[in-house]
Amino acid sequence: MPVSYEYERPALTVDCVLFGLDEEGLKVLLIRRGMEPYQGKWALPGGFVRVGEALRNAAERELEEEAGVKNVFLEQLYTFGDPGRDPREHVVSVAYYALVNLEDHDVVADTDASDAGWFALDDLPGLAFDHEEILEVAKERLKGKIRYQPIGFELLPELFSLSRLQKLYEAVLERPLDKRNFRKKLLKLGILEETDEVEKDVARRAARLYRFDREAYDRMVKEGFELQL
């Protein structure tokens, strides 16, 4: 039997913060809005949740529709519900965030997005709605996450140097780390496997390449730890 409600209800949306890493540092996926409000402005991928649609499914659908990105593992971040955050009406947004390897995800704008691309966190355009606030919350969550869970499996290629892993942590923490101390602590975790391969096509001395021990990595993600950097 249909149910009627005495009070009006706010609309519901999802917004997605996707972090990626390349040689230049940590980046975030943005789309350029192709319609009002904020037509032409850059924003996080997202949109309205359909009736009967699960939140995670809505987030996955919007990522694929707006940026051509699919098959990413999303974690729920926070709920943003300021009544004035959307000029159209009272809209509550459930934000998600994810870590992805840029090499695995080519972005292509679609539906109500006129463009899409990866932007360096230190060189962002002005964002629509309250998406700058959402991004800041996601950055702080990521900073906290690396202190109790290992990160990198989702962001790095299969084989990587310890220097690249350190650059990842420095990008997230937004500060330099002592090379010797960082390597000592990460190797002690037992989640890295040294390989016989080295970097190729580099001007400097080629560094040894490592890979994550997936079983040990997944176990540590589940159990957690405390990493002081």
CSV table of C-alpha atoms in Angstrom, one decimal:
chain,number,residue,atom,x,y,z
A,1,MET,CA,0.0,0.0,0.0
A,2,PRO,CA,1.4,3.5,-0.9
A,3,VAL,CA,2.4,5.6,2.1
A,4,SER,CA,1.9,9.3,2.2
A,5,TYR,CA,4.0,11.6,4.4
A,6,GLU,CA,2.9,14.7,6.2
A,7,TYR,CA,6.2,16.5,5.7
A,8,GLU,CA,8.2,17.3,2.6
A,9,ARG,CA,11.5,15.4,2.3
A,10,PRO,CA,14.9,16.6,1.0
A,11,ALA,CA,16.2,15.1,-2.2
A,12,LEU,CA,19.1,12.6,-2.0
A,13,THR,CA,22.3,12.6,-4.0
A,14,VAL,CA,25.7,10.9,-4.0
A,15,ASP,CA,29.1,12.5,-4.6
A,16,CYS,CA,32.3,10.6,-5.3
A,17,VAL,CA,35.9,11.6,-4.4
A,18,LEU,CA,38.3,9.4,-6.5
A,19,PHE,CA,42.0,9.8,-5.6
A,20,GLY,CA,44.7,8.7,-8.1
A,21,LEU,CA,48.5,8.8,-8.2
A,22,ASP,CA,50.9,9.4,-11.0
A,23,GLU,CA,54.5,10.5,-11.2
A,24,GLU,CA,53.5,14.1,-10.4
A,25,GLY,CA,51.7,13.2,-7.2
A,26,LEU,CA,48.2,12.7,-5.8
A,27,LYS,CA,45.2,13.7,-8.0
A,28,VAL,CA,41.4,13.8,-7.8
A,29,LEU,CA,38.9,13.1,-10.6
A,30,LEU,CA,36.6,16.0,-11.5
A,31,ILE,CA,33.9,16.6,-14.2
A,32,ARG,CA,32.9,19.8,-15.8
A,33,ARG,CA,29.1,20.3,-15.4
A,34,GLY,CA,27.2,20.4,-18.6
A,35,MET,CA,24.0,21.9,-17.2
A,36,GLU,CA,22.7,24.3,-14.6
A,37,PRO,CA,23.3,25.0,-11.8
A,38,TYR,CA,27.0,25.8,-12.0
A,39,GLN,CA,27.1,25.0,-15.7
A,40,GLY,CA,30.7,25.0,-16.9
A,41,LYS,CA,32.1,24.7,-13.3
A,42,TRP,CA,34.2,21.7,-12.2
A,43,ALA,CA,32.7,19.3,-9.7
A,44,LEU,CA,33.0,15.9,-8.1
A,45,PRO,CA,31.2,13.2,-10.0
A,46,GLY,CA,27.8,12.5,-8.6
A,47,GLY,CA,24.0,12.9,-9.0
A,48,PHE,CA,20.6,12.1,-7.7
A,49,VAL,CA,19.7,8.7,-6.3
A,50,ARG,CA,16.8,6.9,-8.1
A,51,VAL,CA,13.8,5.5,-6.2
A,52,GLY,CA,14.6,2.0,-5.2
A,53,GLU,CA,18.4,2.4,-5.9
A,54,ALA,CA,21.0,1.5,-3.2
A,55,LEU,CA,23.4,4.3,-2.4
A,56,ARG,CA,26.5,2.4,-3.5
A,57,ASN,CA,24.8,1.4,-6.8
A,58,ALA,CA,24.0,5.1,-7.4
A,59,ALA,CA,27.6,6.1,-6.8
A,60,GLU,CA,28.9,3.5,-9.1
A,61,ARG,CA,26.3,4.4,-11.8
A,62,GLU,CA,27.2,8.1,-11.6
A,63,LEU,CA,30.9,7.4,-11.9
A,64,GLU,CA,30.3,5.4,-15.0
A,65,GLU,CA,27.8,7.7,-16.6
A,66,GLU,CA,29.7,11.0,-15.9
A,67,ALA,CA,33.3,9.9,-16.3
A,68,GLY,CA,33.4,6.4,-17.8
A,69,VAL,CA,34.9,5.0,-14.6
A,70,LYS,CA,33.8,1.6,-13.3
A,71,ASN,CA,34.9,-1.3,-11.1
A,72,VAL,CA,36.3,0.8,-8.3
A,73,PHE,CA,35.9,0.0,-4.6
A,74,LEU,CA,34.1,2.8,-2.8
A,75,GLU,CA,33.9,3.6,0.9
A,76,GLN,CA,31.3,5.8,2.4
A,77,LEU,CA,32.8,9.0,3.6
A,78,TYR,CA,30.3,11.4,5.2
A,79,THR,CA,26.8,12.9,4.8
A,80,PHE,CA,26.5,16.5,3.8
A,81,GLY,CA,23.1,18.1,4.5
A,82,ASP,CA,23.3,21.9,4.8
A,83,PRO,CA,19.9,23.1,3.4
A,84,GLY,CA,21.6,25.8,1.3
A,85,ARG,CA,24.3,23.5,-0.3
A,86,ASP,CA,22.3,23.2,-3.5
A,87,PRO,CA,20.5,26.2,-5.1
A,88,ARG,CA,17.7,24.1,-6.6
A,89,GLU,CA,16.3,22.6,-3.4
A,90,HIS,CA,17.2,21.0,-0.1
A,91,VAL,CA,19.5,18.2,-1.1
A,92,VAL,CA,21.3,15.8,1.2
A,93,SER,CA,24.5,14.2,-0.3
A,94,VAL,CA,26.1,10.9,0.8
A,95,ALA,CA,29.8,11.2,-0.2
A,96,TYR,CA,32.0,8.2,-1.1
A,97,TYR,CA,35.7,8.1,-1.7
A,98,ALA,CA,38.1,5.6,-3.3
A,99,LEU,CA,41.7,5.1,-4.2
A,100,VAL,CA,42.4,4.0,-7.8
A,101,ASN,CA,45.4,3.4,-10.1
A,102,LEU,CA,45.3,6.0,-12.8
A,103,GLU,CA,46.7,3.6,-15.3
A,104,ASP,CA,43.6,1.4,-14.9
A,105,HIS,CA,41.0,4.1,-15.4
A,106,ASP,CA,40.7,6.3,-18.5
A,107,VAL,CA,38.1,9.0,-18.0
A,108,VAL,CA,35.5,10.0,-20.6
A,109,ALA,CA,32.9,12.7,-20.0
A,110,ASP,CA,29.3,11.6,-20.6
A,111,THR,CA,25.6,12.4,-19.7
A,112,ASP,CA,25.5,15.8,-18.0
A,113,ALA,CA,29.3,16.3,-17.9
A,114,SER,CA,31.0,18.1,-20.7
A,115,ASP,CA,34.5,17.2,-19.7
A,116,ALA,CA,36.4,15.0,-17.1
A,117,GLY,CA,39.9,14.8,-16.0
A,118,TRP,CA,42.4,14.3,-13.2
A,119,PHE,CA,43.6,17.3,-11.2
A,120,ALA,CA,46.5,17.8,-8.9
A,121,LEU,CA,45.4,18.5,-5.3
A,122,ASP,CA,47.6,21.6,-5.2
A,123,ASP,CA,46.2,23.1,-8.4
A,124,LEU,CA,42.5,22.7,-8.3
A,125,PRO,CA,39.9,25.0,-10.0
A,126,GLY,CA,37.0,26.4,-8.0
A,127,LEU,CA,34.4,23.7,-7.4
A,128,ALA,CA,30.6,23.7,-7.6
A,129,PHE,CA,28.3,23.3,-4.7
A,130,ASP,CA,30.1,22.4,-1.4
A,131,HIS,CA,32.5,20.1,-3.2
A,132,GLU,CA,35.6,21.8,-1.9
A,133,GLU,CA,34.4,21.0,1.6
A,134,ILE,CA,33.7,17.4,0.6
A,135,LEU,CA,37.2,17.1,-0.9
A,136,GLU,CA,38.8,18.4,2.3
A,137,VAL,CA,36.9,15.9,4.4
A,138,ALA,CA,38.1,13.1,2.1
A,139,LYS,CA,41.7,14.3,2.3
A,140,GLU,CA,41.6,14.3,6.1
A,141,ARG,CA,40.1,10.8,6.1
A,142,LEU,CA,42.9,9.6,3.9
A,143,LYS,CA,45.5,11.1,6.2
A,144,GLY,CA,44.0,9.3,9.1
A,145,LYS,CA,43.6,6.1,7.2
A,146,ILE,CA,47.3,5.6,6.4
A,147,ARG,CA,48.0,5.6,10.2
A,148,TYR,CA,45.9,2.5,10.9
A,149,GLN,CA,45.8,0.8,7.5
A,150,PRO,CA,48.3,0.3,4.7
A,151,ILE,CA,47.5,2.1,1.5
A,152,GLY,CA,49.1,1.8,-1.9
A,153,PHE,CA,47.7,-1.4,-3.4
A,154,GLU,CA,44.9,0.6,-5.1
A,155,LEU,CA,47.1,3.5,-6.1
A,156,LEU,CA,50.3,2.0,-7.3
A,157,PRO,CA,51.1,-0.3,-10.3
A,158,GLU,CA,52.0,-3.9,-9.6
A,159,LEU,CA,55.7,-3.2,-9.4
A,160,PHE,CA,57.0,0.0,-7.8
A,161,SER,CA,60.1,1.5,-6.1
A,162,LEU,CA,60.3,2.4,-2.5
A,163,SER,CA,60.8,6.0,-3.6
A,164,ARG,CA,57.5,6.0,-5.4
A,165,LEU,CA,55.8,4.5,-2.3
A,166,GLN,CA,57.3,7.2,-0.2
A,167,LYS,CA,56.1,9.9,-2.6
A,168,LEU,CA,52.6,8.5,-2.2
A,169,TYR,CA,52.7,8.8,1.6
A,170,GLU,CA,54.3,12.3,1.4
A,171,ALA,CA,51.5,13.4,-1.0
A,172,VAL,CA,48.8,12.2,1.4
A,173,LEU,CA,50.4,13.6,4.5
A,174,GLU,CA,51.5,16.8,2.7
A,175,ARG,CA,54.9,16.8,4.3
A,176,PRO,CA,58.4,15.2,3.6
A,177,LEU,CA,59.4,12.0,5.3
A,178,ASP,CA,62.8,10.8,6.4
A,179,LYS,CA,63.9,8.2,3.8
A,180,ARG,CA,65.7,5.8,6.1
A,181,ASN,CA,63.0,5.9,8.8
A,182,PHE,CA,60.2,5.4,6.3
A,183,ARG,CA,61.8,2.5,4.6
A,184,LYS,CA,62.7,0.8,7.9
A,185,LYS,CA,59.1,1.0,9.1
A,186,LEU,CA,57.4,0.0,5.9
A,187,LEU,CA,59.7,-3.0,5.3
A,188,LYS,CA,59.1,-4.1,9.0
A,189,LEU,CA,55.4,-4.4,8.3
A,190,GLY,CA,56.0,-7.5,6.1
A,191,ILE,CA,53.7,-6.5,3.3
A,192,LEU,CA,56.3,-5.8,0.7
A,193,GLU,CA,58.1,-8.4,-1.5
A,194,GLU,CA,61.4,-7.5,-3.1
A,195,THR,CA,61.6,-8.6,-6.7
A,196,ASP,CA,64.6,-9.2,-9.1
A,197,GLU,CA,63.4,-6.4,-11.4
A,198,VAL,CA,64.6,-2.8,-11.4
A,199,GLU,CA,63.3,0.5,-12.9
A,200,LYS,CA,63.6,0.9,-16.7
A,201,ASP,CA,64.3,4.0,-18.8
A,202,VAL,CA,65.4,6.2,-16.0
A,203,ALA,CA,68.3,8.7,-16.1
A,204,ARG,CA,69.5,8.0,-12.6
A,205,ARG,CA,70.6,4.7,-11.1
A,206,ALA,CA,67.7,2.2,-11.5
A,207,ALA,CA,66.0,1.3,-8.2
A,208,ARG,CA,64.9,-2.1,-7.1
A,209,LEU,CA,61.2,-2.8,-7.6
A,210,TYR,CA,58.8,-4.2,-5.0
A,211,ARG,CA,55.3,-5.6,-5.0
A,212,PHE,CA,52.7,-6.0,-2.3
A,213,ASP,CA,52.2,-9.4,-0.6
A,214,ARG,CA,48.5,-9.4,-1.3
A,215,GLU,CA,47.6,-11.9,1.5
A,216,ALA,CA,49.7,-10.1,4.1
A,217,TYR,CA,48.4,-6.7,2.8
A,218,ASP,CA,44.7,-7.8,3.0
A,219,ARG,CA,45.3,-9.3,6.5
A,220,MET,CA,46.8,-6.0,7.8
A,221,VAL,CA,44.0,-4.0,6.2
A,222,LYS,CA,41.5,-6.1,8.1
A,223,GLU,CA,43.4,-6.2,11.4
A,224,GLY,CA,44.7,-2.7,11.3
A,225,PHE,CA,47.8,-1.3,12.9
A,226,GLU,CA,49.3,2.0,14.2
A,227,LEU,CA,52.0,3.5,12.0
A,228,GLN,CA,53.9,6.5,13.3
A,229,LEU,CA,55.5,8.5,10.5
